[in-house]
Amino acid sequence: MIRKVYTTPEEFHEQNRLLELDLPFSGDLSVLNTVLPVGNKVIPNRLACQAMEGCDGTANGAPGELTQRRYDRFAKGGAGLIWFEATAVMEEGRANPRQLWIHKDNLDDFKRQVERIKETALRENGYAPLIVMQATHSGRYSKPEGKPAPLIAYNNPIFEKNAPIGKERIVTDDYLDRVGEALVEGAELAKEAGFDGVDIKACHRYLNCELLSAYDRPGRYGGSLENRTRLLRESVAGAMERCGGDFIVSSRLNVYDGFPYPYGFGVKTDGSTDFDPAEPIWLLQKLRSLGVELLNITMGNPYFNPHVNRPFASGGYEIGEHPLEGVARMLKGTAALRPVCKRRRRSHMV
Ligand SMILES: Cc1cc2nc3c(=O)[nH]c(=O)nc-3n(C[C@H](O)[C@H](O)[C@H](O)COP(=O)(O)O)c2cc1C
């Protein structure tokens, strides 16, 4: 099988043909230089910096010196949209002791960080990017003191194998109510800090994403599709209601995680890992009806099945799949969902 990742357009075309992927490709890049309106705001071009944590905040959760340096560089890069990295809204939901964590006592630090990005970009490029802050609770990946302190929606044998996590670490419905409130408060703080929008993160198996496949969980957050998507939908609705106006409420959304039913979202129920868009489409429609106009679609879990999450040339396992096949899965999966949003005209996906 072909393992080489393309390095030139010619090689890309050759591999695209050999693998029969039918990936679209254009040498005309002018579209990247066109604006994209979102609500009452405008993204000045089509380049986006995806969310990327540096784990370099202060102990108190504020952006540190290295965080600032990173965002200076992103700002200078000229992207029209900067998806500001995973930022915890509850201390116990931090993924590491240096993950950013927004709260009332460090709000001024976040204000200065946002101003700095906008000023740097304006000075360097003549325009400022839109900046969306990713609000998160790390769930099973929580490690606020540097050692694993998972908070899970349900025990999952794919992850836990034969060693289930203790019941006391399965979050209760009351706890999830508080997470929802913290996400909405995080959105309000993000707005106060000057961000253009907030992302209620629901991907990569963090807490909100894990709930999407909590088929066997009892109570208000498990079982039916309505229950499994409750935390996301209610946090989005709450953020819309409290932040309102021009503030963008979005989500980096898992639409397929590549785990078989009953442990995966967006999969067929026949035990395979085949993509089934039915539930993601329902969710997209609900988010659209709440007024969501911008979504950041993603798939997979970077820690467990990275070949679903990004072009995967090498890693901790062999998958027998060319990296471009992973690219095609993500691109075609997103394309299959796009008409749902297009019908209402004003929804965009990145
Ligand atoms: C160091 C690092 C940090 C990341 N942090 C985040 C994050 O905070 N939030 C998020 O949604 N994705 C995060 N990601 C995932 C990236 O946004 C992106 O989806 C992934 O790297 C695949 O895209 P690529 O093939 O362009 O790297 C991170 C990835 C890396 C490598």
mmCIF file of N, CA and C in Angstrom, residues 198-269:
data_model
loop_
_atom_site.group_PDB
_atom_site.id
_atom_site.type_symbol
_atom_site.label_atom_id
_atom_site.label_comp_id
_atom_site.label_asym_id
_atom_site.label_seq_id
_atom_site.Cartn_x
_atom_site.Cartn_y
_atom_site.Cartn_z
ATOM 1 N N VAL A 198 -17.903 32.456 21.180
ATOM 2 C CA VAL A 198 -17.510 31.341 22.036
ATOM 3 C C VAL A 198 -17.850 30.043 21.323
ATOM 4 N N ASP A 199 -17.030 29.036 21.579
ATOM 5 C CA ASP A 199 -17.278 27.681 21.068
ATOM 6 C C ASP A 199 -17.586 26.815 22.284
ATOM 7 N N ILE A 200 -18.801 26.261 22.318
ATOM 8 C CA ILE A 200 -19.120 25.297 23.366
ATOM 9 C C ILE A 200 -18.568 23.972 22.855
ATOM 10 N N LYS A 201 -17.381 23.634 23.316
ATOM 11 C CA LYS A 201 -16.629 22.514 22.725
ATOM 12 C C LYS A 201 -17.356 21.184 22.914
ATOM 13 N N ALA A 202 -17.512 20.443 21.816
ATOM 14 C CA ALA A 202 -18.190 19.139 21.890
ATOM 15 C C ALA A 202 -17.469 18.151 20.969
ATOM 16 N N CYS A 203 -16.176 18.011 21.196
ATOM 17 C CA CYS A 203 -15.413 17.123 20.305
ATOM 18 C C CYS A 203 -14.290 16.428 21.067
ATOM 19 N N HIS A 204 -13.634 15.496 20.360
ATOM 20 C CA HIS A 204 -12.394 14.858 20.823
ATOM 21 C C HIS A 204 -12.528 14.134 22.165
ATOM 22 N N ARG A 205 -13.771 13.730 22.508
ATOM 23 C CA ARG A 205 -14.053 12.924 23.710
ATOM 24 C C ARG A 205 -13.932 13.678 25.019
ATOM 25 N N TYR A 206 -13.922 14.985 24.961
ATOM 26 C CA TYR A 206 -14.033 15.729 26.215
ATOM 27 C C TYR A 206 -15.487 15.599 26.673
ATOM 28 N N LEU A 207 -15.816 16.173 27.828
ATOM 29 C CA LEU A 207 -17.073 15.820 28.491
ATOM 30 C C LEU A 207 -18.316 15.969 27.602
ATOM 31 N N ASN A 208 -18.467 17.124 26.977
ATOM 32 C CA ASN A 208 -19.665 17.368 26.178
ATOM 33 C C ASN A 208 -19.752 16.411 24.992
ATOM 34 N N CYS A 209 -18.596 16.001 24.488
ATOM 35 C CA CYS A 209 -18.547 15.076 23.350
ATOM 36 C C CYS A 209 -18.880 13.654 23.816
ATOM 37 N N GLU A 210 -18.358 13.285 24.974
ATOM 38 C CA GLU A 210 -18.607 11.923 25.458
ATOM 39 C C GLU A 210 -20.103 11.680 25.670
ATOM 40 N N LEU A 211 -20.800 12.727 26.093
ATOM 41 C CA LEU A 211 -22.247 12.580 26.330
ATOM 42 C C LEU A 211 -23.004 12.203 25.057
ATOM 43 N N LEU A 212 -22.477 12.602 23.906
ATOM 44 C CA LEU A 212 -23.189 12.339 22.644
ATOM 45 C C LEU A 212 -23.431 10.843 22.432
ATOM 46 N N SER A 213 -22.567 10.008 23.032
ATOM 47 C CA SER A 213 -22.730 8.560 22.865
ATOM 48 C C SER A 213 -23.111 7.880 24.190
ATOM 49 N N ALA A 214 -23.712 8.641 25.108
ATOM 50 C CA ALA A 214 -24.076 8.054 26.414
ATOM 51 C C ALA A 214 -25.416 7.328 26.304
ATOM 52 N N TYR A 215 -25.487 6.366 25.385
ATOM 53 C CA TYR A 215 -26.746 5.651 25.101
ATOM 54 C C TYR A 215 -27.294 4.945 26.336
ATOM 55 N N ASP A 216 -26.381 4.381 27.136
ATOM 56 C CA ASP A 216 -26.848 3.571 28.262
ATOM 57 C C ASP A 216 -26.865 4.327 29.583
ATOM 58 N N ARG A 217 -26.572 5.618 29.532
ATOM 59 C CA ARG A 217 -26.586 6.399 30.772
ATOM 60 C C ARG A 217 -28.040 6.692 31.164
ATOM 61 N N PRO A 218 -28.394 6.456 32.439
ATOM 62 C CA PRO A 218 -29.760 6.800 32.859
ATOM 63 C C PRO A 218 -29.875 8.311 33.084
ATOM 64 N N GLY A 219 -31.083 8.794 33.269
ATOM 65 C CA GLY A 219 -31.281 10.192 33.669
ATOM 66 C C GLY A 219 -31.411 11.158 32.511
ATOM 67 N N ARG A 220 -31.313 12.462 32.847
ATOM 68 C CA ARG A 220 -31.622 13.519 31.889
ATOM 69 C C ARG A 220 -30.569 13.716 30.811
ATOM 70 N N TYR A 221 -29.372 13.140 31.007
ATOM 71 C CA TYR A 221 -28.285 13.362 30.047
ATOM 72 C C TYR A 221 -27.887 12.097 29.291
ATOM 73 N N GLY A 222 -28.725 11.076 29.353
ATOM 74 C CA GLY A 222 -28.366 9.844 28.651
ATOM 75 C C GLY A 222 -29.561 9.210 27.981
ATOM 76 N N GLY A 223 -29.295 8.231 27.116
ATOM 77 C CA GLY A 223 -30.376 7.486 26.460
ATOM 78 C C GLY A 223 -30.792 8.130 25.149
ATOM 79 N N SER A 224 -31.877 8.881 25.164
ATOM 80 C CA SER A 224 -32.405 9.441 23.909
ATOM 81 C C SER A 224 -31.432 10.471 23.327
ATOM 82 N N LEU A 225 -31.591 10.720 22.044
ATOM 83 C CA LEU A 225 -30.740 11.712 21.371
ATOM 84 C C LEU A 225 -30.924 13.083 22.012
ATOM 85 N N GLU A 226 -32.158 13.375 22.371
ATOM 86 C CA GLU A 226 -32.445 14.649 23.031
ATOM 87 C C GLU A 226 -31.634 14.778 24.332
ATOM 88 N N ASN A 227 -31.621 13.704 25.114
ATOM 89 C CA ASN A 227 -30.876 13.742 26.377
ATOM 90 C C ASN A 227 -29.369 13.803 26.150
ATOM 91 N N ARG A 228 -28.876 13.032 25.191
ATOM 92 C CA ARG A 228 -27.425 12.970 24.968
ATOM 93 C C ARG A 228 -26.864 14.297 24.471
ATOM 94 N N THR A 229 -27.731 15.093 23.838
ATOM 95 C CA THR A 229 -27.268 16.390 23.313
ATOM 96 C C THR A 229 -27.704 17.547 24.210
ATOM 97 N N ARG A 230 -28.298 17.209 25.361
ATOM 98 C CA ARG A 230 -28.876 18.258 26.226
ATOM 99 C C ARG A 230 -27.841 19.285 26.678
ATOM 100 N N LEU A 231 -26.682 18.800 27.176
ATOM 101 C CA LEU A 231 -25.701 19.751 27.718
ATOM 102 C C LEU A 231 -25.254 20.734 26.630
ATOM 103 N N LEU A 232 -24.999 20.216 25.444
ATOM 104 C CA LEU A 232 -24.564 21.089 24.351
ATOM 105 C C LEU A 232 -25.666 22.071 23.970
ATOM 106 N N ARG A 233 -26.873 21.539 23.743
ATOM 107 C CA ARG A 233 -27.954 22.408 23.266
ATOM 108 C C ARG A 233 -28.312 23.460 24.308
ATOM 109 N N GLU A 234 -28.373 23.033 25.580
ATOM 110 C CA GLU A 234 -28.786 23.999 26.605
ATOM 111 C C GLU A 234 -27.687 25.029 26.877
ATOM 112 N N SER A 235 -26.430 24.623 26.748
ATOM 113 C CA SER A 235 -25.334 25.594 26.937
ATOM 114 C C SER A 235 -25.337 26.600 25.788
ATOM 115 N N VAL A 236 -25.549 26.098 24.570
ATOM 116 C CA VAL A 236 -25.604 27.001 23.414
ATOM 117 C C VAL A 236 -26.775 27.978 23.585
ATOM 118 N N ALA A 237 -27.949 27.440 23.949
ATOM 119 C CA ALA A 237 -29.132 28.296 24.109
ATOM 120 C C ALA A 237 -28.889 29.323 25.222
ATOM 121 N N GLY A 238 -28.293 28.880 26.323
ATOM 122 C CA GLY A 238 -28.017 29.790 27.444
ATOM 123 C C GLY A 238 -27.046 30.885 27.039
ATOM 124 N N ALA A 239 -26.004 30.500 26.307
ATOM 125 C CA ALA A 239 -25.010 31.497 25.870
ATOM 126 C C ALA A 239 -25.650 32.497 24.910
ATOM 127 N N MET A 240 -26.511 32.007 24.018
ATOM 128 C CA MET A 240 -27.214 32.897 23.080
ATOM 129 C C MET A 240 -28.064 33.903 23.853
ATOM 130 N N GLU A 241 -28.787 33.380 24.838
ATOM 131 C CA GLU A 241 -29.723 34.224 25.578
ATOM 132 C C GLU A 241 -28.979 35.291 26.386
ATOM 133 N N ARG A 242 -27.880 34.866 27.038
ATOM 134 C CA ARG A 242 -27.209 35.812 27.937
ATOM 135 C C ARG A 242 -26.234 36.721 27.203
ATOM 136 N N CYS A 243 -25.669 36.246 26.092
ATOM 137 C CA CYS A 243 -24.673 37.090 25.409
ATOM 138 C C CYS A 243 -25.321 37.888 24.278
ATOM 139 N N GLY A 244 -26.263 37.249 23.603
ATOM 140 C CA GLY A 244 -27.085 37.900 22.578
ATOM 141 C C GLY A 244 -26.338 38.758 21.570
ATOM 142 N N GLY A 245 -27.085 39.584 20.911
ATOM 143 C CA GLY A 245 -26.561 40.591 19.979
ATOM 144 C C GLY A 245 -25.621 40.023 18.951
ATOM 145 N N ASP A 246 -24.458 40.665 18.823
ATOM 146 C CA ASP A 246 -23.511 40.309 17.767
ATOM 147 C C ASP A 246 -22.614 39.136 18.152
ATOM 148 N N PHE A 247 -22.654 38.733 19.399
ATOM 149 C CA PHE A 247 -21.712 37.719 19.874
ATOM 150 C C PHE A 247 -22.015 36.368 19.209
ATOM 151 N N ILE A 248 -20.974 35.729 18.664
ATOM 152 C CA ILE A 248 -21.160 34.462 17.953
ATOM 153 C C ILE A 248 -21.147 33.301 18.961
ATOM 154 N N VAL A 249 -22.134 32.435 18.865
ATOM 155 C CA VAL A 249 -22.116 31.218 19.692
ATOM 156 C C VAL A 249 -21.973 30.037 18.734
ATOM 157 N N SER A 250 -20.921 29.273 18.936
ATOM 158 C CA SER A 250 -20.571 28.224 17.984
ATOM 159 C C SER A 250 -20.227 26.940 18.739
ATOM 160 N N SER A 251 -19.799 25.930 17.979
ATOM 161 C CA SER A 251 -19.319 24.709 18.624
ATOM 162 C C SER A 251 -18.305 24.025 17.707
ATOM 163 N N ARG A 252 -17.218 23.543 18.305
ATOM 164 C CA ARG A 252 -16.364 22.610 17.557
ATOM 165 C C ARG A 252 -16.981 21.247 17.845
ATOM 166 N N LEU A 253 -17.589 20.706 16.807
ATOM 167 C CA LEU A 253 -18.531 19.613 16.991
ATOM 168 C C LEU A 253 -18.051 18.299 16.387
ATOM 169 N N ASN A 254 -18.055 17.267 17.220
ATOM 170 C CA ASN A 254 -17.790 15.918 16.727
ATOM 171 C C ASN A 254 -19.031 15.416 15.987
ATOM 172 N N VAL A 255 -18.874 15.026 14.712
ATOM 173 C CA VAL A 255 -20.027 14.463 14.004
ATOM 174 C C VAL A 255 -19.849 12.967 13.751
ATOM 175 N N TYR A 256 -18.669 12.470 14.085
ATOM 176 C CA TYR A 256 -18.385 11.037 13.897
ATOM 177 C C TYR A 256 -17.104 10.755 14.668
ATOM 178 N N ASP A 257 -17.156 9.788 15.596
ATOM 179 C CA ASP A 257 -15.919 9.574 16.348
ATOM 180 C C ASP A 257 -15.240 8.250 16.052
ATOM 181 N N GLY A 258 -15.862 7.444 15.191
ATOM 182 C CA GLY A 258 -15.157 6.240 14.740
ATOM 183 C C GLY A 258 -15.211 5.077 15.714
ATOM 184 N N PHE A 259 -16.021 5.171 16.770
ATOM 185 C CA PHE A 259 -16.181 4.051 17.699
ATOM 186 C C PHE A 259 -17.510 3.357 17.409
ATOM 187 N N PRO A 260 -17.542 2.026 17.520
ATOM 188 C CA PRO A 260 -18.804 1.343 17.208
ATOM 189 C C PRO A 260 -19.898 1.627 18.245
ATOM 190 N N TYR A 261 -21.155 1.559 17.790
ATOM 191 C CA TYR A 261 -22.313 1.657 18.686
ATOM 192 C C TYR A 261 -22.221 0.538 19.729
ATOM 193 N N PRO A 262 -22.490 0.755 21.001
ATOM 194 C CA PRO A 262 -23.068 1.949 21.621
ATOM 195 C C PRO A 262 -22.036 2.867 22.269
ATOM 196 N N TYR A 263 -20.891 3.022 21.635
ATOM 197 C CA TYR A 263 -19.860 3.877 22.232
ATOM 198 C C TYR A 263 -19.470 5.044 21.338
ATOM 199 N N GLY A 264 -20.056 5.097 20.150
ATOM 200 C CA GLY A 264 -19.675 6.156 19.220
ATOM 201 C C GLY A 264 -20.875 6.977 18.788
ATOM 202 N N PHE A 265 -20.608 8.197 18.316
ATOM 203 C CA PHE A 265 -21.659 9.075 17.801
ATOM 204 C C PHE A 265 -21.488 9.175 16.287
ATOM 205 N N GLY A 266 -22.625 9.216 15.566
ATOM 206 C CA GLY A 266 -22.550 9.340 14.108
ATOM 207 C C GLY A 266 -22.152 8.039 13.437
ATOM 208 N N VAL A 267 -22.398 6.907 14.136
ATOM 209 C CA VAL A 267 -22.075 5.597 13.544
ATOM 210 C C VAL A 267 -23.356 4.779 13.376
ATOM 211 N N LYS A 268 -23.294 3.834 12.453
ATOM 212 C CA LYS A 268 -24.432 2.920 12.290
ATOM 213 C C LYS A 268 -24.591 2.075 13.553
ATOM 214 N N THR A 269 -25.781 1.547 13.764
ATOM 215 C CA THR A 269 -26.004 0.765 14.987
ATOM 216 C C THR A 269 -25.730 -0.731 14.768
#
